[in-house]
N, CA, C and O of each residue as an XYZ file, in Angstrom:
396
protein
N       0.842     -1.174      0.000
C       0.000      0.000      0.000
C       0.889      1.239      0.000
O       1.823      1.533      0.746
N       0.525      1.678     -0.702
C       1.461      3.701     -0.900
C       1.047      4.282      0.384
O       0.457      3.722      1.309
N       1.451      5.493      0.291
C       1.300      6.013      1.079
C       0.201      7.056      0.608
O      -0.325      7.721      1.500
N      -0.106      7.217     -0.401
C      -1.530      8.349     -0.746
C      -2.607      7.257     -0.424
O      -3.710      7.767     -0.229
N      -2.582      5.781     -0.307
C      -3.499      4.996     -0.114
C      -4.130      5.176      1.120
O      -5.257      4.748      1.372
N      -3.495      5.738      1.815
C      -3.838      5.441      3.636
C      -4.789      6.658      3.645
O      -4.664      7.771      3.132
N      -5.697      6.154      4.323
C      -6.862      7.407      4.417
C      -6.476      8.270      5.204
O      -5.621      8.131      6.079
N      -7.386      9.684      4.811
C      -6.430     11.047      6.038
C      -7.183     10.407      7.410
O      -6.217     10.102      8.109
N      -7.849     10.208      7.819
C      -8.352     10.069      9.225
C      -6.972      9.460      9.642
O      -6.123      9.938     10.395
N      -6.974      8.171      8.892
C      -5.355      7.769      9.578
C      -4.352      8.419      9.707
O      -3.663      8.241     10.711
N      -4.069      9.135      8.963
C      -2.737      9.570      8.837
C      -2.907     11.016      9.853
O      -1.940     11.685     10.217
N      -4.143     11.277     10.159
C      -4.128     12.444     11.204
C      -3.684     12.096     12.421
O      -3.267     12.965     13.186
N      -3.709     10.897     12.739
C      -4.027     10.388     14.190
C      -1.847     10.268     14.786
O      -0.734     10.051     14.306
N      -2.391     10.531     15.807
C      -0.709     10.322     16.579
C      -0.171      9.134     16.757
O      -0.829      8.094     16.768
N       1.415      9.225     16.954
C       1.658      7.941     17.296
C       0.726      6.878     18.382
O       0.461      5.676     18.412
N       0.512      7.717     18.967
C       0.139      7.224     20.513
C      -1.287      6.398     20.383
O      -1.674      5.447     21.062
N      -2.076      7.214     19.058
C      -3.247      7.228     19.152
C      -3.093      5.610     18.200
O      -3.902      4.753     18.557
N      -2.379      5.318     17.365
C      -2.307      4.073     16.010
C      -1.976      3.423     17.110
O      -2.688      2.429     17.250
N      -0.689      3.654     18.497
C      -0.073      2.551     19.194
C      -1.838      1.412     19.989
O      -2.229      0.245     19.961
N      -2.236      2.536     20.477
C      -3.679      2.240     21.128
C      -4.513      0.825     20.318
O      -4.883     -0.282     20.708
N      -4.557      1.619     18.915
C      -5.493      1.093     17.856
C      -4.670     -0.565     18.147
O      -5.054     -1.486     18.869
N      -3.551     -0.477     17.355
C      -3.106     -1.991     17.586
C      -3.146     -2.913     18.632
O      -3.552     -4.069     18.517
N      -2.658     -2.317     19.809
C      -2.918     -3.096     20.715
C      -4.219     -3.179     21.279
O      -4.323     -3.948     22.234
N      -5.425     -2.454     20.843
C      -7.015     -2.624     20.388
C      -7.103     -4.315     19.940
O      -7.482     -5.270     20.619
N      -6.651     -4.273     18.676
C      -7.012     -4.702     17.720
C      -6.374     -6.604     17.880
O      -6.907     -7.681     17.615
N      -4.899     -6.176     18.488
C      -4.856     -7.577     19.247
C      -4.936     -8.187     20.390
O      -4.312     -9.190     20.734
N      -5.485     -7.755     20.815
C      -6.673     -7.690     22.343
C      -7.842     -8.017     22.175
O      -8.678     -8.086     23.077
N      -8.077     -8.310     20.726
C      -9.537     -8.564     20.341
C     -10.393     -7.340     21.315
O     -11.085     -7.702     22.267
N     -10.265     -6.060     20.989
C     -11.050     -5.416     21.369
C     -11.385     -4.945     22.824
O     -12.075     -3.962     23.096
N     -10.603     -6.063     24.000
C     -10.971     -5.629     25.145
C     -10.261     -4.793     25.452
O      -9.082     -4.602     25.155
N     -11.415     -3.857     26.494
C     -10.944     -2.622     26.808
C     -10.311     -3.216     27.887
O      -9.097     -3.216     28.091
N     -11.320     -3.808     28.689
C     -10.768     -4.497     30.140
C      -8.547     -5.290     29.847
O      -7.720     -5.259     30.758
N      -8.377     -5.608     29.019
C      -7.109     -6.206     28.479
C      -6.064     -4.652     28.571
O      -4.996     -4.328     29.090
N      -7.095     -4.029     27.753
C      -6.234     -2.626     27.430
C      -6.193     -1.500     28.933
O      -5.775     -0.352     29.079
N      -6.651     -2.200     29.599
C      -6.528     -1.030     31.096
C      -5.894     -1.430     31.959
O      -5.648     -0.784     32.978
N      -5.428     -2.802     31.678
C      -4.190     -3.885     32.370
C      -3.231     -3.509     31.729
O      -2.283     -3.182     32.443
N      -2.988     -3.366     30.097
C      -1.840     -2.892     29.788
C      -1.034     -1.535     30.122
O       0.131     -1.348     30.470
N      -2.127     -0.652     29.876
C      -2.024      0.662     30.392
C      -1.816      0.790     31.711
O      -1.114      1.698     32.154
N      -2.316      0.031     32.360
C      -2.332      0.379     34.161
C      -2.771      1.210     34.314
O      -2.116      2.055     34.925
N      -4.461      1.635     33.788
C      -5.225      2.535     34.364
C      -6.561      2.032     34.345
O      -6.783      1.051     33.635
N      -7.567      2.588     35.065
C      -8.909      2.074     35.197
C      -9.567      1.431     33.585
O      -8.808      1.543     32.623
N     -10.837      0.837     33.371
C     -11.515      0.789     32.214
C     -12.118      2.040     31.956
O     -12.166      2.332     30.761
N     -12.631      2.924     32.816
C     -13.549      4.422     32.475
C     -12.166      5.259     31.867
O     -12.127      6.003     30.887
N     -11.327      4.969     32.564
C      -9.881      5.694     31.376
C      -9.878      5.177     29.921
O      -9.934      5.876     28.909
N      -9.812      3.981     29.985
C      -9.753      3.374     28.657
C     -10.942      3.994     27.931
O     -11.052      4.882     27.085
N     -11.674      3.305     28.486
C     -13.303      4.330     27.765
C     -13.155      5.523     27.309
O     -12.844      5.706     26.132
N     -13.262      6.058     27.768
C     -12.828      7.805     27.832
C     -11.968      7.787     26.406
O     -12.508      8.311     25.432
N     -10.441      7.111     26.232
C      -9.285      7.361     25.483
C      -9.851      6.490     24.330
O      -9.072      6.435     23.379
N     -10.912      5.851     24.180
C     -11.566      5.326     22.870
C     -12.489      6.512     22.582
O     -12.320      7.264     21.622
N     -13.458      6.627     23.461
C     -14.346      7.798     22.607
C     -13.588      8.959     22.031
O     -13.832      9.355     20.891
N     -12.873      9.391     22.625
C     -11.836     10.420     22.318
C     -11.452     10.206     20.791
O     -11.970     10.922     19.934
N     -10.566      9.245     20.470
C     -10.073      8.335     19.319
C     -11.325      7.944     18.387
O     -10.862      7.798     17.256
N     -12.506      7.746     18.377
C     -13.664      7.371     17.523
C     -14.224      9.295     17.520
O     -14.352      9.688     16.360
N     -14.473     10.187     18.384
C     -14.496     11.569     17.779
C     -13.739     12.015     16.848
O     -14.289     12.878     16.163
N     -12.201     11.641     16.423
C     -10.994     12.254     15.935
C     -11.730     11.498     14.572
O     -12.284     12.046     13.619
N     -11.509      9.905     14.865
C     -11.683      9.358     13.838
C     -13.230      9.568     12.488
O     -13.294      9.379     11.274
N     -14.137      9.985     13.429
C     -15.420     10.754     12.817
C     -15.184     11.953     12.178
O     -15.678     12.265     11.095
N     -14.139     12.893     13.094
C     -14.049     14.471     12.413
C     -13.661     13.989     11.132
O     -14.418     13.958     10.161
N     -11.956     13.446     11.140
C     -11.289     13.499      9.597
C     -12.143     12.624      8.987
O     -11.936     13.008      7.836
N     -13.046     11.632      8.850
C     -14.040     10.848      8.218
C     -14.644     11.833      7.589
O     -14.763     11.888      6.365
N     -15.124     12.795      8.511
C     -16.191     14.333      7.269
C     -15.699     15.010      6.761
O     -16.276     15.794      6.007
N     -14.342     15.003      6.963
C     -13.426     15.753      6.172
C     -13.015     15.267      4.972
O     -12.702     16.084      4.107
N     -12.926     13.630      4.649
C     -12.978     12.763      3.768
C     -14.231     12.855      2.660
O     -14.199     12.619      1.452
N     -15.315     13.273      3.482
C     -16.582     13.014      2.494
C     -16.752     14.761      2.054
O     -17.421     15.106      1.080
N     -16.062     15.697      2.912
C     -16.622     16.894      2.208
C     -15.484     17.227      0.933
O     -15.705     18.146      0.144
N     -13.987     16.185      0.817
C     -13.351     16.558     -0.153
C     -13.577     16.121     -1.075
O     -13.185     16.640     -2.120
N     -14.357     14.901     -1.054
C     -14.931     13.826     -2.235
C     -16.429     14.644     -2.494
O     -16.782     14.361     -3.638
N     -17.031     15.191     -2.102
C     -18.295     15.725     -2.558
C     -17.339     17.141     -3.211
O     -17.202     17.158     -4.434
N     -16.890     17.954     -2.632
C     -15.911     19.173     -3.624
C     -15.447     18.530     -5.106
O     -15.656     19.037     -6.208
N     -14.737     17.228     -4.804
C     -14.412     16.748     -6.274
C     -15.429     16.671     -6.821
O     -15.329     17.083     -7.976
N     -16.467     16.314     -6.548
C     -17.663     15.794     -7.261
C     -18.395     17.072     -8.133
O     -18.844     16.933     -9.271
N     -18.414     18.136     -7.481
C     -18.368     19.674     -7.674
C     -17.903     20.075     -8.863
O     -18.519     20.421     -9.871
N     -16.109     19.950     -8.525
C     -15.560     20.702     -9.335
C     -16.020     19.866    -10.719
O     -16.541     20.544    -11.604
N     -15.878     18.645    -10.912
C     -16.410     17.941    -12.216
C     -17.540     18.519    -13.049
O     -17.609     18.616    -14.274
N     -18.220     18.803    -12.318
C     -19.751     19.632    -12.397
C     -19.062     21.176    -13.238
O     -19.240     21.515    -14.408
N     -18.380     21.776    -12.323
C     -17.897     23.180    -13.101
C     -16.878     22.979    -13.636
O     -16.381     24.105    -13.664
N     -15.978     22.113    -14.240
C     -15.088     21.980    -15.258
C     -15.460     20.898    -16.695
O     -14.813     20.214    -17.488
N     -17.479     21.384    -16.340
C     -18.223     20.427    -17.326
C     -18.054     18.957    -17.938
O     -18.502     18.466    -18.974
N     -17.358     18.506    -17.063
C     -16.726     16.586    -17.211
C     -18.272     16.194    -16.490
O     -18.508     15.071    -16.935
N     -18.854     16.399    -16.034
C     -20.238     15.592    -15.906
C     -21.555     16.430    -15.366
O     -21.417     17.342    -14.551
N     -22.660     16.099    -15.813
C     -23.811     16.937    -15.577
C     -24.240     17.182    -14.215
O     -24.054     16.169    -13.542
N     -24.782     18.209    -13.494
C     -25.315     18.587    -12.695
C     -26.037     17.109    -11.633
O     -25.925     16.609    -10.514
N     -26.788     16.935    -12.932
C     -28.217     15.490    -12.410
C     -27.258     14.441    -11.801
O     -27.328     13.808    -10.747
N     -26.131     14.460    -13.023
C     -25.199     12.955    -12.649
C     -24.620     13.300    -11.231
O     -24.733     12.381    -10.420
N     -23.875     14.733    -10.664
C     -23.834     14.887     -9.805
C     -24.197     14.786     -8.072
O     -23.671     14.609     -6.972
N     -25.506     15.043     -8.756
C     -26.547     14.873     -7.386
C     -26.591     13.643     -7.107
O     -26.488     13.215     -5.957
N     -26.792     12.738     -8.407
C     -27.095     10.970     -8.083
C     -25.876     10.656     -7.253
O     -25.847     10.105     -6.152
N     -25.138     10.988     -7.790
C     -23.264     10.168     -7.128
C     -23.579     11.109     -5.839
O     -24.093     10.587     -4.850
N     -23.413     11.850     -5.846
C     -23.553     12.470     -4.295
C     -24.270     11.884     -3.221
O     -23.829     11.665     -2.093
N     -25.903     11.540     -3.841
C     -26.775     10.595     -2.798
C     -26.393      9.868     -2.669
O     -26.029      9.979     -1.498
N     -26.061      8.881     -3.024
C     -25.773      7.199     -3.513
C     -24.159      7.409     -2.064
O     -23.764      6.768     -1.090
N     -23.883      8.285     -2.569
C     -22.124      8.557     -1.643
C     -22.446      8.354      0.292
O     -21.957      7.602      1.135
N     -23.839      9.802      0.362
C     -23.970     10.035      1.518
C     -25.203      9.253      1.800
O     -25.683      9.574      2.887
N     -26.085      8.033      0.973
C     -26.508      7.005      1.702
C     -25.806      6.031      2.471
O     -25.786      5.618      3.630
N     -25.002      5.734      0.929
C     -23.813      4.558      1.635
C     -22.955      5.052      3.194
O     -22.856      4.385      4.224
N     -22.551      6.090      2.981
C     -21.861      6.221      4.522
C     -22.658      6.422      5.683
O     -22.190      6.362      6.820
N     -24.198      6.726      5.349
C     -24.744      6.911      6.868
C     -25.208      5.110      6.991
O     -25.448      4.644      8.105
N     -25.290      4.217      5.719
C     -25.688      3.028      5.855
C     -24.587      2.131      6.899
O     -24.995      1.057      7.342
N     -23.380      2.546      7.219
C     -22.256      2.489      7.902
C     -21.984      2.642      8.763
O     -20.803      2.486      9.073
């Protein structure tokens, strides 16, 4: 994978914040695992996930408002019609709230 491949949400996030994710991820998810590693309560852990799923939501809309701008500019550099626009646009922001 390149490096333009990696989505910005990722690439926004800190070391600290990807270190988390992994050891998330091979923990199968427990928080309870991850507050033993850390050596701090689970409402800490809690806390330092919601935190990390807000970040990860912001740059997510930041993702969909640069892909709806592209979608735009196509529109005013006449590469595709208005109508075709709107369709790809819905179809865009069904699929991600379907998510």
């Amino acid at each position: 994978m390149n490096r333009e491949d990696v989505p910005a949400w990722i690439l926004s996030l800190d070391k600290e914040s990807i270190e988390f994710i992994r050891k998330f991820i091979i923990n199968s998810g427990s928080l309870k695992n991850i507050a033993k590693i850390y050596d701090v309560s689970y409402p800490t852990v809690r806390a330092k996930l919601d935190t990390l799923i807000q970040k990860i939501e912001l740059n997510s809309k930041t993702e969909d408002v640069e892909f709806v701008n592209m979608i735009k500019n196509l529109v005013i550099d006449e590469r595709i019609s208005l109508e075709t626009a709107k369709l790809i646009i819905d179809k865009y922001k069904s699929e991600r709230d379907d998510n």
